[in-house]
CSV table of C-alpha atoms in Angstrom, one decimal:
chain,number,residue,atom,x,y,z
A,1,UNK,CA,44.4,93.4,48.4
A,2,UNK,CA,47.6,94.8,49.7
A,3,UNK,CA,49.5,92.0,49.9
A,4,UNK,CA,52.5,92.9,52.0
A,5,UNK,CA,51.3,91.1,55.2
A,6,UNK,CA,49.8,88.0,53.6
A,7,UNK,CA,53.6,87.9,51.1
A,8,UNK,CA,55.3,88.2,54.5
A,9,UNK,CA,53.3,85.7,56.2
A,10,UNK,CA,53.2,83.2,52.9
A,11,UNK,CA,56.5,83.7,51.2
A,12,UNK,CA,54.5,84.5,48.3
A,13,UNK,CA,56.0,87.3,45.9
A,14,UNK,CA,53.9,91.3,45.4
A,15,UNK,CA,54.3,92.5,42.3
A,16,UNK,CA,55.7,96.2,42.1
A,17,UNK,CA,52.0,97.0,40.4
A,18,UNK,CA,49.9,99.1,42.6
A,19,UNK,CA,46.6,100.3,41.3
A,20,UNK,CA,47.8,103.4,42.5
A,21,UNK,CA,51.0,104.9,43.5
A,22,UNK,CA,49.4,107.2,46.4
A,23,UNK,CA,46.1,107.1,48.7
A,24,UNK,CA,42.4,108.2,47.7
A,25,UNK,CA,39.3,108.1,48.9
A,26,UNK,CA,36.7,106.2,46.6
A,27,UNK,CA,37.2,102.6,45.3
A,28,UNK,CA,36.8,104.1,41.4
A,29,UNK,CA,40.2,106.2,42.1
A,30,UNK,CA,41.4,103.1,42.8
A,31,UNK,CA,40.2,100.8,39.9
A,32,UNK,CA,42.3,101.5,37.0
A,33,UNK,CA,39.4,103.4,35.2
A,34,UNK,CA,37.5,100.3,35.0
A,35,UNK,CA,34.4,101.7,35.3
A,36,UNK,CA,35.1,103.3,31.6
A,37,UNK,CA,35.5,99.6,30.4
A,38,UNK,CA,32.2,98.9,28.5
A,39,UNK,CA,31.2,95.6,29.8
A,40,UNK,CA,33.1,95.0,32.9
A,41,UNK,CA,32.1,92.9,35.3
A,42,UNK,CA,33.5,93.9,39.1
A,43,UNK,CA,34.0,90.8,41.3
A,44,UNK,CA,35.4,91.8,44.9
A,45,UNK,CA,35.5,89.4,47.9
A,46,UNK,CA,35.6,91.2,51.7
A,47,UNK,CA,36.2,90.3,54.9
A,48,UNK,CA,36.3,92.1,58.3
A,49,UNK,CA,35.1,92.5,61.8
A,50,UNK,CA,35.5,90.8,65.1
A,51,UNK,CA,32.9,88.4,66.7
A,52,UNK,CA,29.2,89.9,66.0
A,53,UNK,CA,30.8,92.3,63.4
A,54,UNK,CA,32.3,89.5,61.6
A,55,UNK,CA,31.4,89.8,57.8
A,56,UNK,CA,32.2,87.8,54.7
A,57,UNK,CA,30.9,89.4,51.5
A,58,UNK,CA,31.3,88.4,47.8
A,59,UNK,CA,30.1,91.0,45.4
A,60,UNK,CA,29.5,91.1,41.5
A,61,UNK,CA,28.3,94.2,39.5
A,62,UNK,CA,28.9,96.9,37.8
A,63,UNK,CA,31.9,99.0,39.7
A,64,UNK,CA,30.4,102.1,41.1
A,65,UNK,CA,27.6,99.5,42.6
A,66,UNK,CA,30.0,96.9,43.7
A,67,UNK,CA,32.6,99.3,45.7
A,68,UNK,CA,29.5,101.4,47.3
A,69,UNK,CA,28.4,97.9,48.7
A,70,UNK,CA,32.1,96.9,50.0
A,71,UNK,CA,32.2,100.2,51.6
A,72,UNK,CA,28.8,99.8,53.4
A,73,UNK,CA,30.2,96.5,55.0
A,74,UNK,CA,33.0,98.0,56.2
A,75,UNK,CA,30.9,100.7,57.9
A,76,UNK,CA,29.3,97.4,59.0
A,77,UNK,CA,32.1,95.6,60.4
A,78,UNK,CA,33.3,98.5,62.6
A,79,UNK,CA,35.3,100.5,59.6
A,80,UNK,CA,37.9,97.8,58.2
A,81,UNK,CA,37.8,95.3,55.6
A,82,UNK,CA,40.2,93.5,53.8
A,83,UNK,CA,39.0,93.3,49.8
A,84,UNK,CA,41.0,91.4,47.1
A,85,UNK,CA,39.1,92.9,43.5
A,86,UNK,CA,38.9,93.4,40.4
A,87,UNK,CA,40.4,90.8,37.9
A,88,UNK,CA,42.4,92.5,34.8
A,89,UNK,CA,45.1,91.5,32.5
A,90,UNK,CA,48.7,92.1,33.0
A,91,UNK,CA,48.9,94.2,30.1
A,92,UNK,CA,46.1,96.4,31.3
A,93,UNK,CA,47.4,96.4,34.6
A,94,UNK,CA,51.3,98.2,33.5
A,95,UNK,CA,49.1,100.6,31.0
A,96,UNK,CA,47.0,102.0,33.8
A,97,UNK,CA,48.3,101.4,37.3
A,98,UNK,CA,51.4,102.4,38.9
A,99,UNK,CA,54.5,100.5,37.9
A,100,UNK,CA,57.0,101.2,40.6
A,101,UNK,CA,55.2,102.7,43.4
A,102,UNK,CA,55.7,100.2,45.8
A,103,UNK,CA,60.0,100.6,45.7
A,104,UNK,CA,58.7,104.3,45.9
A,105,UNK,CA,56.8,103.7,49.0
A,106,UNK,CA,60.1,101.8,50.4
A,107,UNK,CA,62.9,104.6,49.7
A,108,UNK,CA,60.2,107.1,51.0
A,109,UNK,CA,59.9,104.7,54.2
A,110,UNK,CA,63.8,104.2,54.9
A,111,UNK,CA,64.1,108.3,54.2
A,112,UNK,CA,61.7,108.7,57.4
A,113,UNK,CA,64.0,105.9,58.9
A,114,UNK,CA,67.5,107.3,58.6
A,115,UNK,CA,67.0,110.5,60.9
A,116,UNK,CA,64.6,111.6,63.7
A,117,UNK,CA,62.4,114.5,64.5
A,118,UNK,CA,62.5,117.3,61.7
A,119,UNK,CA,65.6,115.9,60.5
A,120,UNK,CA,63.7,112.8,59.3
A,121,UNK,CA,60.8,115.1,57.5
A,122,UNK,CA,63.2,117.5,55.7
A,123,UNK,CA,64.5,113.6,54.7
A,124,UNK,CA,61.2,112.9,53.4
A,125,UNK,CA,61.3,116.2,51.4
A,126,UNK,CA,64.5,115.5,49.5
A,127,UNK,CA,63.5,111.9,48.5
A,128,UNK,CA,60.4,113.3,46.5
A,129,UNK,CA,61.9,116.4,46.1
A,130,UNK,CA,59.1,118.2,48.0
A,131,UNK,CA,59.4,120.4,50.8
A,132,UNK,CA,58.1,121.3,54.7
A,133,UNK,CA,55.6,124.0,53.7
A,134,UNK,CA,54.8,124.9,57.6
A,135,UNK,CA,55.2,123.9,60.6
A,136,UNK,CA,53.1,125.2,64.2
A,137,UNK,CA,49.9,124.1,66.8
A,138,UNK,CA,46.6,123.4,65.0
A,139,UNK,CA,45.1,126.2,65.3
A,140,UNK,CA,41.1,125.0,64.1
A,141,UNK,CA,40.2,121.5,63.0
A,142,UNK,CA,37.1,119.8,62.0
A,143,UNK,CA,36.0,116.8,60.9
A,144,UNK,CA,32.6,114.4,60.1
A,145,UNK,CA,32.0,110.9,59.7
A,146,UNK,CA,29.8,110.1,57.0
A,147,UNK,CA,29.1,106.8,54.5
A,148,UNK,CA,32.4,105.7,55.4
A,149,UNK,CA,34.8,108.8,54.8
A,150,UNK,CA,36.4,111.5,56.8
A,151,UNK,CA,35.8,114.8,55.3
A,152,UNK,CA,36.7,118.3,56.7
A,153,UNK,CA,39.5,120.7,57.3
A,154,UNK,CA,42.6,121.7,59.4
A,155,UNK,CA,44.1,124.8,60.2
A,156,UNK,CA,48.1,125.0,60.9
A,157,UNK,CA,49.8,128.4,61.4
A,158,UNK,CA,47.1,130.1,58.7
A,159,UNK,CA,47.5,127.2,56.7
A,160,UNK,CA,44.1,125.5,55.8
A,161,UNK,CA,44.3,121.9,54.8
A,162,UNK,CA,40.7,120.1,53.0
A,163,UNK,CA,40.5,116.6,53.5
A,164,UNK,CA,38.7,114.1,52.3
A,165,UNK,CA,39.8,110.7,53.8
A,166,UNK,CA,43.2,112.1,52.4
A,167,UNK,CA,44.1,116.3,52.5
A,168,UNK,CA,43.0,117.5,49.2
A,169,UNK,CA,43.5,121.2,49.6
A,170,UNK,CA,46.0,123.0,50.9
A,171,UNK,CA,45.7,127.1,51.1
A,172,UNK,CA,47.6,130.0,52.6
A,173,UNK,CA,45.7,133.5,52.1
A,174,UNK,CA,43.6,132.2,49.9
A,175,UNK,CA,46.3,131.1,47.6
A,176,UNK,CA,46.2,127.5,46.2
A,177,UNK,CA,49.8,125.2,47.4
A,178,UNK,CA,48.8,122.1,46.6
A,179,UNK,CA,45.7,120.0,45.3
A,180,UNK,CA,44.8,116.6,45.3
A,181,UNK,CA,46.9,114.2,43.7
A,182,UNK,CA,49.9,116.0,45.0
A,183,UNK,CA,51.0,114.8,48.5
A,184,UNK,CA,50.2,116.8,51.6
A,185,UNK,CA,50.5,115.6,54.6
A,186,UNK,CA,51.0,116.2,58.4
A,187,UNK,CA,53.2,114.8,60.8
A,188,UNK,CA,54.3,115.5,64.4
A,189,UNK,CA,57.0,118.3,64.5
A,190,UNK,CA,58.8,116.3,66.9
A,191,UNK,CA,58.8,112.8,66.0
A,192,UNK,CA,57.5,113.1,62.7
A,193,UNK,CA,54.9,110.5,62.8
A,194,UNK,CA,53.1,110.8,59.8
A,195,UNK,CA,49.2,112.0,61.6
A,196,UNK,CA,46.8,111.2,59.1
A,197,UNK,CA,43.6,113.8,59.0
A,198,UNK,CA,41.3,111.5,61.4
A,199,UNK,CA,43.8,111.7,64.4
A,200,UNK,CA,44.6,115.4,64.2
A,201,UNK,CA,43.6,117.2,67.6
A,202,UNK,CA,43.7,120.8,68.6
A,203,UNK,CA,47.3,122.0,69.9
A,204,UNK,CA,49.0,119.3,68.0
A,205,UNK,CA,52.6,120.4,67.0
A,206,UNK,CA,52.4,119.1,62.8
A,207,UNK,CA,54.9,120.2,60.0
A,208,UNK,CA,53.1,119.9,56.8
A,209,UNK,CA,54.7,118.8,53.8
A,210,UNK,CA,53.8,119.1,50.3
A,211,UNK,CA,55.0,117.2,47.2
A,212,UNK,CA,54.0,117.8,43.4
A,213,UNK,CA,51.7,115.1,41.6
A,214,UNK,CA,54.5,115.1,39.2
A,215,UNK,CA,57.2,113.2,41.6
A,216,UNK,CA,54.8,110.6,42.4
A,217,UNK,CA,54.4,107.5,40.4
A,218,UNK,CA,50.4,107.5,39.8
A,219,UNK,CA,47.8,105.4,37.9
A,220,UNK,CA,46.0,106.8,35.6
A,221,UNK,CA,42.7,107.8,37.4
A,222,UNK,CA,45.0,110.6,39.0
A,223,UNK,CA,44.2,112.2,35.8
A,224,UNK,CA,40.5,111.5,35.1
A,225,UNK,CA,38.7,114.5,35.2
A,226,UNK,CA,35.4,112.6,35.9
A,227,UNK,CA,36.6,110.7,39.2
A,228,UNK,CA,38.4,114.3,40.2
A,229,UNK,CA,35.5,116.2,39.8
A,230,UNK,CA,33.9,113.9,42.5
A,231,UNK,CA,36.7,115.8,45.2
A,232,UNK,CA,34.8,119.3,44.7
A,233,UNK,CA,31.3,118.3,45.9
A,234,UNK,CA,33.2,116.8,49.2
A,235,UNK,CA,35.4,119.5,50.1
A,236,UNK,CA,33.8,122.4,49.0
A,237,UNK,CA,36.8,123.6,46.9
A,238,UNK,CA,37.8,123.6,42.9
A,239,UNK,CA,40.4,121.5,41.8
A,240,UNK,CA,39.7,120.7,38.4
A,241,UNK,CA,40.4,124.3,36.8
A,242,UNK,CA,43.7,123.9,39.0
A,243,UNK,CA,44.5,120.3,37.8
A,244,UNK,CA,43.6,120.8,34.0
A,245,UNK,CA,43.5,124.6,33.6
């Protein structure tokens, strides 16, 4: 669960622990490698949905099986649920999640904070020592809905962006600039809102930005081949040879 709303609400504490320190698309990127844990057990509670879409689930499995049924309710409910999952140890939980990621998220948010327009994005840049790759109209953009996730691709000033849920490509001239775990990401050239890949329209004005996997703070299904290799089959594109040579 991310608890920031409920700790707000509550006054109960959030440990600085994320699973991991970025986004992703599938609930195994997101499970500490779990799935690898002979045994394991998943147990993951949802809830989501207003009036007729209203839906309380509990779910116990193995993991694959139990995210793939969380995501179909929240297909269900309208496209949101709320899921608190996955008992572990605290030991496993500093070995393979992201320690520190959420104070990460925080500088990275008060960087955006402390200026406006570009100013704020080249900001953004020099807190994860990344950089504005482009900036221009989209140019091309497609996109399907499918099982839950967002998948297709952006074009900005001859720059091709891949997404799945999150970008996972980005290309100029057919040359690789980035690949999934590193950060790309859009946002308006003006106000620089940060547009996530289901809101971009044609004629927007984005700056892309890209930042090495390398200045993140990630768990460690960021570098499971296995869970990786999943990102080719949905965007078309390699990434393993580029991730681990």
């Amino acid at each position: 669960m991310n608890g920031w709303f409920q700790a707000a609400v509550t006054g109960l504490p959030v440990i600085d622990l994320p699973c991991n320190g970025r986004a992703h698309p599938t609930g195994s990127m997101g499970a500490m490698n779990l799935h690898q844990m002979e045994g394991y057990i998943s147990h993951q509670a949802a809830v989501g949905g207003k009036d007729e879409l209203y839906h309380e689930v509990c779910v116990s499995g193995s993991l694959p099986q139990a995210a793939g049924l969380v995501r179909k309710v929240s297909v269900e409910t309208g496209g949101l649920v709320v899921v608190a999952r996955n008992p572990i140890s605290v030991a496993y939980a500093r070995q393979n999640g992201a320690p520190g990621a959420i104070m990460q998220a925080i500088e990275v948010g008060q960087a955006l904070l402390s200026a406006k327009g570009e100013a704020a994005i080249e900001a953004v840049c020099r807190k994860l020592s990344g950089r504005i790759v482009t900036a221009g109209d989209v140019e091309e953009c497609e996109l399907t809905t499918a099982g839950g996730f967002d998948v297709g691709r952006v074009v900005i000033s001859g720059h091709e962006l891949t997404f799945w849920n999150e970008y996972m490509t980005l290309e100029h001239n057919g040359e690789r600039l980035g690949t999934f775990p590193d950060l790309i990401m859009t946002l308006d050239a003006k106000t620089a809102k940060p547009i996530v890949s289901a809101e971009i329209e044609k004629g927007q004005p984005l700056s892309v930005i890209h930042v090495p996997q390398e200045n993140l703070i990630l768990g460690a299904t960021m570098r499971n081949k296995e869970l990786l290799a999943a990102v080719e089959g949905a965007v078309g594109k390699q990434i393993l040879t580029y991730l681990f040579g």
